[in-house]
Structures are given as C-alpha cells and as structure tokens.
C-alpha cells in the first residue's frame, strides 16, 4: 500500500526562488488508496511512543491526573475474547452482531488547546489490550473521508469488528457531518465498539456558532449520549516555560535554509493556500510525506474562513508529523483576523497558532546550523 504522489516540474504556487533543490508542496498531488485510509488509522508519528506514564500532569490542575486514572481504567475494561488478535479481521470483513450496550459507550476529552488531549487519546489506544488491527485512531476529517471513500455501509462493516475507535479533533462544521457521524457512531455502538474522542467543545455544544445547531438537536443529543465527558483543565503545555517563538525570517534566510536542508520544501504562502483548495484535507498528511521541513515565504493574514479552516488541518498534520516550519512574513499569531478569533471556530484557530508556533520554534535550529 502506498500513496500515489505526483510532482509537476512547475507550479503556479511555487516560489520563484525555488527553481531547483527543495520540494514544492504546491507541485504535489497525492492520491491515497482506500485500503491505506484504513491501514493508517493509528496514532501519528508524534504520538507513536506516548503512554500514560509519559504524560506530565500539571500539579495545579488535578483534572489532568484524574483523566489518566479514568482512561487507564477505561482501557483495562476493553479486553475481550477477540482483543488478543485471535480471529483477526480483514478490513472488508462482514460485521458480527453484538448485543447493544446500555449507557455511554465512550469517553469524550474536553478541554482547551495544549492540555495534552491527543497525548491521552493516543495513550488510550496503546493501552487498550487488543491487536492493532482491532483499534482505529484518526481525526474527525479522516473518519468522514473514510465514509466518502468506502461508503456508509462498508465503513460500518469495516469498523464494526474493532474494540476501540479513537476520534481526534472532533468538530462538527456542517449539518451533513452531524447526521453522518451521528448515524455512524450509533451503528458502531450497536456493534459493541467503544468510542473515545477529543475536542475543544462539549458534545452537547457541537456546531454551536457555526450552523443552526438547534435544527439538529436530536442528532447532537444522540452523539452526546454515547460519551461520558471528561473535562481536562490547564494551560497550553507547548509554551509552558518556553521562550517566545522566533520572529519571522527574511525571504533570503528561508530560501537559503530550504536549499541547505535535505528533504525541505519551499513554497510561497499565498500559492500554498490556493493549492490547499485543490487537495482534499484528508490528503494533507500524504501531501507532506517525506518532507523534513516546510519553508514558507510571504506569510500573511488568511483571507477567508474556508481558507483558514484548510490551514488549520495542514497545521495539525505538520504537528502530528513533527515537521518544523520556517517562515517569512507576518508572525503566526497574526494569521487569523479578530473576527475569526472571536467566531465559532476560534478554538481551532488558537490551536493552529499554538502548533505552528511550536513548529517555528523547532525550525530555529535549522537556521543556526
């Protein structure tokens, strides 16, 4: 299984100073086979080695230590006859009906950005006593894309034999997603699949401020009924006690670093934003495959909300894969307008700023080499 990744020799979005040497994200057109979408539903590289005992709870936030205790117990309770790997299921295998459980069949990690929710979700995946083929981990957008690739019924059959489904960055951005995910999770819970999710929004508040959530109250309440909310308080650990992120560099510094860094990419930011509109967000991980560092020139404020939401997904995939980001232009905390930062997607934008700032800090070492 592999990604089909084509790169054209020239791209309208490619920087004029990148005629040779670095890769160009704007020249990449990834195609991800459906079977890879399923096979890669595992924690991303940044969270491959995390465990509950590597989580560092803030002593001033008791909810963090409590979350570790609750999730450890939840994982321990997910053992079962087919969790050892016996009778391993094929990804196109038919569903085996189970008795529908009563009460919440999942946990929902609610909290601000940077409190370690993804770390805890990945730790739960690792701690659950089941073969990796019986556990799935993916972002919300990856889950909805899986439905698009396989179809609803085949997705239910593919996931119904799993012991656990972990959904990171659970956000409902439109009514269609609300109905789709409500129906999907309802079917999986009927089949005995346990659920775990992270979000910056309580399950009963999903969609609030983005669409007429009151019109879909039944679906939202149905989603909420599947989960036990687990609040995690705290400050953004990515910037706890660390120096401020480096200021943007000049175009020349960015280009020089891109050429000096094997595997780096070099793009101008406006062109990259245009390219993201032509690539489905579920392919942004594949878009960055093999990239050692992302170098961007002419970074400026994002022009509209649709573009901003695509950039959020890219920031998440870069962070998951621990890819440093070196940029010229405006600082990352000026990417989104005040209106965006005060709107329904504000928590997404603050998360993106936090993660991009952390990756910019990582990129500082590349310039100093």
CSV table of C-alpha atoms in Angstrom, one decimal:
chain,number,residue,atom,x,y,z
A,1,UNK,CA,0.0,0.0,0.0
A,2,UNK,CA,1.4,3.3,-1.0
A,3,UNK,CA,0.5,6.9,-1.7
A,4,UNK,CA,0.4,7.9,-5.4
A,5,UNK,CA,2.3,11.2,-5.2
A,6,UNK,CA,3.0,13.2,-8.4
A,7,UNK,CA,5.0,16.4,-8.6
A,8,UNK,CA,4.9,18.7,-11.6
A,9,UNK,CA,8.0,20.5,-12.7
A,10,UNK,CA,6.4,23.9,-12.3
A,11,UNK,CA,3.5,25.2,-10.2
A,12,UNK,CA,1.8,28.5,-10.1
A,13,UNK,CA,2.1,28.5,-6.3
A,14,UNK,CA,5.8,27.7,-6.3
A,15,UNK,CA,8.2,30.4,-5.2
A,16,UNK,CA,10.3,32.0,-7.9
A,17,UNK,CA,13.4,31.3,-5.8
A,18,UNK,CA,12.7,27.6,-5.7
A,19,UNK,CA,13.7,26.6,-9.3
A,20,UNK,CA,15.8,23.6,-8.1
A,21,UNK,CA,16.6,21.8,-4.9
A,22,UNK,CA,13.8,21.8,-2.4
A,23,UNK,CA,10.5,20.1,-2.9
A,24,UNK,CA,7.3,22.2,-3.5
A,25,UNK,CA,4.1,21.3,-1.7
A,26,UNK,CA,2.3,23.2,-4.4
A,27,UNK,CA,3.6,20.7,-7.0
A,28,UNK,CA,2.3,17.6,-5.2
A,29,UNK,CA,-1.0,15.9,-5.9
A,30,UNK,CA,-1.4,13.0,-3.5
A,31,UNK,CA,-3.8,10.1,-4.1
A,32,UNK,CA,-4.5,7.8,-1.2
A,33,UNK,CA,-5.9,4.3,-1.9
A,34,UNK,CA,-8.9,3.4,0.2
A,35,UNK,CA,-7.1,0.4,1.8
A,36,UNK,CA,-4.4,2.8,3.1
A,37,UNK,CA,-7.0,5.0,4.7
A,38,UNK,CA,-7.9,2.1,6.9
A,39,UNK,CA,-4.4,0.7,7.5
A,40,UNK,CA,-3.1,4.1,8.6
A,41,UNK,CA,-5.8,4.6,11.3
A,42,UNK,CA,-3.1,4.5,14.0
A,43,UNK,CA,-1.6,7.3,16.2
A,44,UNK,CA,0.5,9.7,14.1
A,45,UNK,CA,4.4,9.7,14.5
A,46,UNK,CA,4.5,12.4,17.2
A,47,UNK,CA,2.2,10.2,19.4
A,48,UNK,CA,3.6,6.8,18.4
A,49,UNK,CA,5.6,6.4,21.6
A,50,UNK,CA,3.4,8.2,24.1
A,51,UNK,CA,1.9,6.4,27.1
A,52,UNK,CA,0.0,7.3,30.2
A,53,UNK,CA,3.2,7.3,32.2
A,54,UNK,CA,4.9,9.8,29.8
A,55,UNK,CA,2.0,12.3,30.3
A,56,UNK,CA,3.2,15.0,32.7
A,57,UNK,CA,0.1,16.3,34.6
A,58,UNK,CA,0.2,19.8,35.9
A,59,UNK,CA,0.2,19.6,39.7
A,60,UNK,CA,-2.1,22.7,39.8
A,61,UNK,CA,-4.7,21.0,37.5
A,62,UNK,CA,-6.0,17.9,39.3
A,63,UNK,CA,-8.3,17.1,36.4
A,64,UNK,CA,-5.2,16.1,34.3
A,65,UNK,CA,-4.2,13.3,36.8
A,66,UNK,CA,-7.8,12.3,37.1
A,67,UNK,CA,-8.0,11.9,33.3
A,68,UNK,CA,-5.1,9.5,33.4
A,69,UNK,CA,-6.8,7.4,36.1
A,70,UNK,CA,-10.1,7.3,34.3
A,71,UNK,CA,-8.7,6.5,30.9
A,72,UNK,CA,-6.4,3.8,32.3
A,73,UNK,CA,-9.4,2.1,33.8
A,74,UNK,CA,-11.4,2.5,30.6
A,75,UNK,CA,-8.6,0.8,28.6
A,76,UNK,CA,-8.4,-2.0,31.1
A,77,UNK,CA,-12.1,-2.7,30.7
A,78,UNK,CA,-11.8,-3.1,26.9
A,79,UNK,CA,-10.2,-6.5,27.0
A,80,UNK,CA,-12.2,-9.3,25.5
A,81,UNK,CA,-12.2,-12.6,23.6
A,82,UNK,CA,-11.2,-11.1,20.2
A,83,UNK,CA,-8.9,-8.4,21.7
A,84,UNK,CA,-5.9,-10.7,21.7
A,85,UNK,CA,-5.6,-10.7,18.0
A,86,UNK,CA,-7.3,-14.1,17.5
A,87,UNK,CA,-9.6,-14.2,14.6
A,88,UNK,CA,-8.0,-11.1,13.1
A,89,UNK,CA,-10.5,-9.4,10.8
A,90,UNK,CA,-9.9,-8.3,7.2
A,91,UNK,CA,-10.7,-4.7,6.5
A,92,UNK,CA,-13.6,-5.7,4.2
A,93,UNK,CA,-14.9,-8.4,6.5
A,94,UNK,CA,-18.6,-8.5,7.4
A,95,UNK,CA,-19.9,-7.2,10.7
A,96,UNK,CA,-20.6,-9.6,13.5
A,97,UNK,CA,-23.6,-8.5,15.5
A,98,UNK,CA,-23.1,-8.0,19.2
A,99,UNK,CA,-25.5,-7.1,22.0
A,100,UNK,CA,-26.0,-3.4,22.2
A,101,UNK,CA,-24.6,-2.0,25.4
A,102,UNK,CA,-26.5,0.3,27.7
A,103,UNK,CA,-25.4,3.7,28.8
A,104,UNK,CA,-22.4,5.7,27.4
A,105,UNK,CA,-20.0,3.5,25.5
A,106,UNK,CA,-17.2,6.1,25.2
A,107,UNK,CA,-15.2,8.9,26.8
A,108,UNK,CA,-15.1,12.4,25.5
A,109,UNK,CA,-12.0,14.5,26.4
A,110,UNK,CA,-13.0,18.2,26.6
A,111,UNK,CA,-10.5,21.0,27.2
A,112,UNK,CA,-8.6,23.9,25.8
A,113,UNK,CA,-5.8,23.5,23.2
A,114,UNK,CA,-2.4,22.3,24.5
A,115,UNK,CA,-3.6,20.4,27.6
A,116,UNK,CA,-2.5,17.0,26.2
A,117,UNK,CA,-5.8,15.6,24.9
A,118,UNK,CA,-4.2,13.9,21.9
A,119,UNK,CA,-1.4,12.5,24.0
A,120,UNK,CA,-4.0,10.9,26.3
A,121,UNK,CA,-6.1,9.7,23.4
A,122,UNK,CA,-3.1,8.0,21.8
A,123,UNK,CA,-2.1,6.6,25.2
A,124,UNK,CA,-5.6,5.0,25.5
A,125,UNK,CA,-5.1,3.5,22.0
A,126,UNK,CA,-1.8,2.0,23.1
A,127,UNK,CA,-3.1,0.8,26.4
A,128,UNK,CA,-6.2,-1.0,25.1
A,129,UNK,CA,-5.5,-4.7,25.2
A,130,UNK,CA,-6.2,-5.5,21.6
A,131,UNK,CA,-4.3,-6.2,18.4
A,132,UNK,CA,-3.6,-3.0,16.5
A,133,UNK,CA,-5.9,-4.3,13.7
A,134,UNK,CA,-8.8,-4.1,16.2
A,135,UNK,CA,-8.2,-0.5,17.2
A,136,UNK,CA,-8.6,2.6,15.0
A,137,UNK,CA,-7.3,6.1,15.5
A,138,UNK,CA,-8.0,9.1,13.2
A,139,UNK,CA,-9.0,12.6,13.1
A,140,UNK,CA,-12.6,13.6,12.5
A,141,UNK,CA,-11.9,14.7,8.9
A,142,UNK,CA,-10.1,11.3,8.2
A,143,UNK,CA,-13.2,9.5,9.5
A,144,UNK,CA,-15.6,11.4,7.3
A,145,UNK,CA,-13.3,10.9,4.4
A,146,UNK,CA,-13.3,7.1,5.0
A,147,UNK,CA,-17.0,7.2,4.7
A,148,UNK,CA,-16.7,9.0,1.4
A,149,UNK,CA,-14.2,6.5,0.1
A,150,UNK,CA,-15.9,3.3,1.2
A,151,UNK,CA,-19.5,4.3,1.5
A,152,UNK,CA,-21.5,4.3,4.7
A,153,UNK,CA,-22.4,0.6,5.0
A,154,UNK,CA,-18.9,-0.6,4.1
A,155,UNK,CA,-17.4,1.8,6.7
A,156,UNK,CA,-19.8,0.3,9.3
A,157,UNK,CA,-18.7,-3.2,8.4
A,158,UNK,CA,-15.0,-2.3,8.3
A,159,UNK,CA,-15.0,-0.7,11.8
A,160,UNK,CA,-17.7,-2.9,13.5
A,161,UNK,CA,-15.2,-5.6,14.5
A,162,UNK,CA,-13.0,-3.1,16.3
A,163,UNK,CA,-12.6,-2.9,20.0
A,164,UNK,CA,-12.0,0.8,20.0
A,165,UNK,CA,-12.4,3.8,17.8
A,166,UNK,CA,-10.5,7.0,18.7
A,167,UNK,CA,-11.5,10.2,17.0
A,168,UNK,CA,-9.2,13.2,17.5
A,169,UNK,CA,-10.3,16.9,16.9
A,170,UNK,CA,-14.0,16.0,17.0
A,171,UNK,CA,-15.7,19.1,15.4
A,172,UNK,CA,-19.0,19.4,13.5
A,173,UNK,CA,-18.6,22.1,10.9
A,174,UNK,CA,-21.9,21.5,9.0
A,175,UNK,CA,-25.3,19.8,9.4
A,176,UNK,CA,-24.3,17.0,6.9
A,177,UNK,CA,-21.5,15.9,9.1
A,178,UNK,CA,-23.8,16.0,12.2
A,179,UNK,CA,-26.2,13.5,10.6
A,180,UNK,CA,-23.5,11.3,9.1
A,181,UNK,CA,-21.4,10.9,12.2
A,182,UNK,CA,-24.4,10.5,14.5
A,183,UNK,CA,-25.7,7.6,12.3
A,184,UNK,CA,-22.2,6.1,12.0
A,185,UNK,CA,-21.4,6.1,15.7
A,186,UNK,CA,-24.8,4.8,16.6
A,187,UNK,CA,-24.3,1.8,14.3
A,188,UNK,CA,-20.8,1.1,15.7
A,189,UNK,CA,-22.0,1.4,19.3
A,190,UNK,CA,-24.7,-1.2,18.5
A,191,UNK,CA,-22.0,-3.5,17.3
A,192,UNK,CA,-20.1,-3.1,20.7
A,193,UNK,CA,-17.4,-0.7,19.5
A,194,UNK,CA,-16.1,1.6,22.3
A,195,UNK,CA,-15.5,5.2,21.4
A,196,UNK,CA,-13.1,7.9,22.6
A,197,UNK,CA,-12.8,11.4,21.2
A,198,UNK,CA,-11.1,14.7,21.9
A,199,UNK,CA,-12.5,18.2,21.2
A,200,UNK,CA,-12.4,21.7,22.5
A,201,UNK,CA,-16.3,21.7,22.6
A,202,UNK,CA,-18.6,19.7,24.9
A,203,UNK,CA,-20.6,17.1,22.9
A,204,UNK,CA,-23.9,18.9,23.6
A,205,UNK,CA,-22.4,22.1,22.2
A,206,UNK,CA,-21.1,20.8,18.9
A,207,UNK,CA,-21.8,23.0,15.9
A,208,UNK,CA,-22.7,26.0,18.2
A,209,UNK,CA,-21.9,29.3,16.5
A,210,UNK,CA,-21.3,27.6,13.1
A,211,UNK,CA,-24.7,26.4,11.8
A,212,UNK,CA,-28.3,26.2,13.1
A,213,UNK,CA,-27.5,23.5,15.7
A,214,UNK,CA,-30.9,23.8,17.2
A,215,UNK,CA,-32.3,22.3,14.0
A,216,UNK,CA,-30.2,19.2,14.5
A,217,UNK,CA,-30.6,19.0,18.3
A,218,UNK,CA,-31.8,15.4,18.2
A,219,UNK,CA,-28.6,14.2,16.3
A,220,UNK,CA,-26.4,16.2,18.6
A,221,UNK,CA,-28.1,14.8,21.7
A,222,UNK,CA,-27.7,11.4,20.2
A,223,UNK,CA,-24.0,11.9,19.9
A,224,UNK,CA,-23.7,13.2,23.4
A,225,UNK,CA,-25.5,10.1,24.8
A,226,UNK,CA,-22.6,7.9,23.5
A,227,UNK,CA,-20.0,9.6,25.6
A,228,UNK,CA,-19.0,10.3,29.2
A,229,UNK,CA,-17.5,13.9,29.2
A,230,UNK,CA,-14.1,14.1,30.9
A,231,UNK,CA,-13.0,17.7,31.4
A,232,UNK,CA,-9.2,18.5,31.3
A,233,UNK,CA,-8.2,21.9,32.5
A,234,UNK,CA,-4.8,23.6,32.1
A,235,UNK,CA,-2.6,25.9,30.2
A,236,UNK,CA,-1.0,25.2,26.8
A,237,UNK,CA,1.9,22.8,27.6
A,238,UNK,CA,3.6,23.7,24.3
A,239,UNK,CA,4.6,27.1,25.6
A,240,UNK,CA,4.8,26.4,29.3
A,241,UNK,CA,8.1,28.0,30.5
A,242,UNK,CA,9.5,28.3,27.0
A,243,UNK,CA,10.9,31.4,25.3
A,244,UNK,CA,8.8,33.3,22.7
A,245,UNK,CA,8.7,31.9,19.2
A,246,UNK,CA,11.3,33.2,16.8
A,247,UNK,CA,10.3,36.2,14.7
A,248,UNK,CA,9.7,35.6,11.0
A,249,UNK,CA,12.9,35.4,8.9
A,250,UNK,CA,13.7,37.1,5.6
A,251,UNK,CA,12.8,35.5,2.3
A,252,UNK,CA,16.5,35.0,1.7
A,253,UNK,CA,17.1,33.3,5.0
A,254,UNK,CA,14.1,31.0,4.4
A,255,UNK,CA,15.3,30.1,0.8
A,256,UNK,CA,18.9,29.5,2.0
A,257,UNK,CA,17.7,27.2,4.7
A,258,UNK,CA,15.4,25.3,2.4
A,259,UNK,CA,18.3,24.6,0.0
A,260,UNK,CA,20.6,23.6,2.8
A,261,UNK,CA,18.2,21.2,4.4
A,262,UNK,CA,17.8,17.8,2.7
A,263,UNK,CA,14.1,17.0,2.2
A,264,UNK,CA,12.9,20.5,2.8
A,265,UNK,CA,10.0,22.1,0.9
A,266,UNK,CA,9.9,25.7,-0.3
A,267,UNK,CA,6.7,27.5,-1.3
A,268,UNK,CA,5.2,31.0,-1.2
A,269,UNK,CA,2.4,31.1,1.3
A,270,UNK,CA,-0.3,32.6,-1.0
A,271,UNK,CA,0.3,29.9,-3.6
A,272,UNK,CA,0.2,27.2,-1.0
A,273,UNK,CA,-3.2,28.4,0.2
A,274,UNK,CA,-4.5,28.2,-3.3
A,275,UNK,CA,-3.1,24.7,-3.7
A,276,UNK,CA,-4.8,23.5,-0.5
A,277,UNK,CA,-8.1,24.4,-2.0
A,278,UNK,CA,-7.4,21.8,-4.7
A,279,UNK,CA,-6.4,19.0,-2.4
A,280,UNK,CA,-8.9,17.3,-0.1
A,281,UNK,CA,-8.0,17.9,3.6
A,282,UNK,CA,-7.8,14.2,4.2
A,283,UNK,CA,-4.8,14.1,1.9
A,284,UNK,CA,-2.8,16.8,3.7
A,285,UNK,CA,-0.8,14.1,5.6
A,286,UNK,CA,0.1,12.5,2.3
A,287,UNK,CA,0.9,15.9,0.9
A,288,UNK,CA,3.7,16.3,3.5
A,289,UNK,CA,5.1,12.7,3.2
A,290,UNK,CA,8.8,12.6,3.1
A,291,UNK,CA,9.2,16.3,3.9
A,292,UNK,CA,11.8,17.2,6.5
A,293,UNK,CA,11.0,20.9,6.9
A,294,UNK,CA,8.4,23.2,5.5
A,295,UNK,CA,9.8,26.6,4.4
A,296,UNK,CA,7.3,29.4,3.5
A,297,UNK,CA,7.8,32.9,2.1
A,298,UNK,CA,5.5,35.8,2.2
A,299,UNK,CA,3.2,34.5,5.0
A,300,UNK,CA,0.3,36.9,5.5
A,301,UNK,CA,-3.2,37.0,7.0
A,302,UNK,CA,-5.6,34.3,5.7
A,303,UNK,CA,-8.2,35.9,3.5
A,304,UNK,CA,-11.3,34.0,4.4
A,305,UNK,CA,-12.7,31.4,6.7
A,306,UNK,CA,-12.7,28.4,4.3
A,307,UNK,CA,-9.0,29.0,3.6
A,308,UNK,CA,-8.4,29.4,7.3
A,309,UNK,CA,-10.0,26.0,8.1
A,310,UNK,CA,-7.9,24.3,5.5
A,311,UNK,CA,-4.8,25.8,7.0
A,312,UNK,CA,-5.8,24.5,10.4
A,313,UNK,CA,-5.9,21.0,9.1
A,314,UNK,CA,-2.5,21.4,7.5
A,315,UNK,CA,-1.1,22.8,10.8
A,316,UNK,CA,-2.4,19.7,12.5
A,317,UNK,CA,-0.8,17.3,10.1
A,318,UNK,CA,2.5,19.1,10.2
A,319,UNK,CA,2.4,19.0,14.0
A,320,UNK,CA,1.4,15.3,14.1
A,321,UNK,CA,4.5,14.5,11.9
A,322,UNK,CA,6.8,16.8,13.8
A,323,UNK,CA,7.8,18.8,10.7
A,324,UNK,CA,9.5,22.2,11.5
A,325,UNK,CA,8.1,25.3,9.8
A,326,UNK,CA,10.3,28.2,8.8
A,327,UNK,CA,8.6,31.3,7.5
A,328,UNK,CA,9.0,34.9,6.4
A,329,UNK,CA,6.2,37.5,6.5
A,330,UNK,CA,3.9,38.1,9.4
A,331,UNK,CA,4.1,36.1,12.7
A,332,UNK,CA,1.8,33.1,13.1
A,333,UNK,CA,-0.3,34.9,15.7
A,334,UNK,CA,-1.4,37.3,13.0
A,335,UNK,CA,-2.7,34.7,10.5
A,336,UNK,CA,-6.3,35.0,11.6
A,337,UNK,CA,-8.4,38.1,11.8
A,338,UNK,CA,-10.0,39.3,15.0
A,339,UNK,CA,-13.4,38.3,13.6
A,340,UNK,CA,-12.2,34.8,13.1
A,341,UNK,CA,-10.6,34.6,16.6
A,342,UNK,CA,-13.9,35.7,18.1
A,343,UNK,CA,-16.1,33.4,16.0
A,344,UNK,CA,-17.4,29.9,16.2
A,345,UNK,CA,-14.1,28.3,15.1
A,346,UNK,CA,-11.9,30.3,17.4
A,347,UNK,CA,-10.6,27.3,19.3
A,348,UNK,CA,-9.5,25.7,16.1
A,349,UNK,CA,-7.6,28.9,15.2
A,350,UNK,CA,-5.9,29.2,18.5
A,351,UNK,CA,-4.9,25.5,18.3
A,352,UNK,CA,-3.3,26.2,14.9
A,353,UNK,CA,-1.4,29.2,16.2
A,354,UNK,CA,-0.2,27.2,19.1
A,355,UNK,CA,1.0,24.3,17.0
A,356,UNK,CA,2.6,26.5,14.3
A,357,UNK,CA,4.4,28.5,16.9
A,358,UNK,CA,5.8,25.3,18.4
A,359,UNK,CA,6.9,24.1,14.9
A,360,UNK,CA,8.5,27.5,14.2
A,361,UNK,CA,10.5,27.1,17.4
A,362,UNK,CA,11.7,23.7,16.2
A,363,UNK,CA,12.8,25.3,12.9
A,364,UNK,CA,15.1,27.8,14.6
A,365,UNK,CA,17.8,25.1,14.8
A,366,UNK,CA,17.8,24.7,11.0
A,367,UNK,CA,18.8,28.4,10.6
A,368,UNK,CA,21.5,28.2,13.2
A,369,UNK,CA,23.2,25.2,11.6
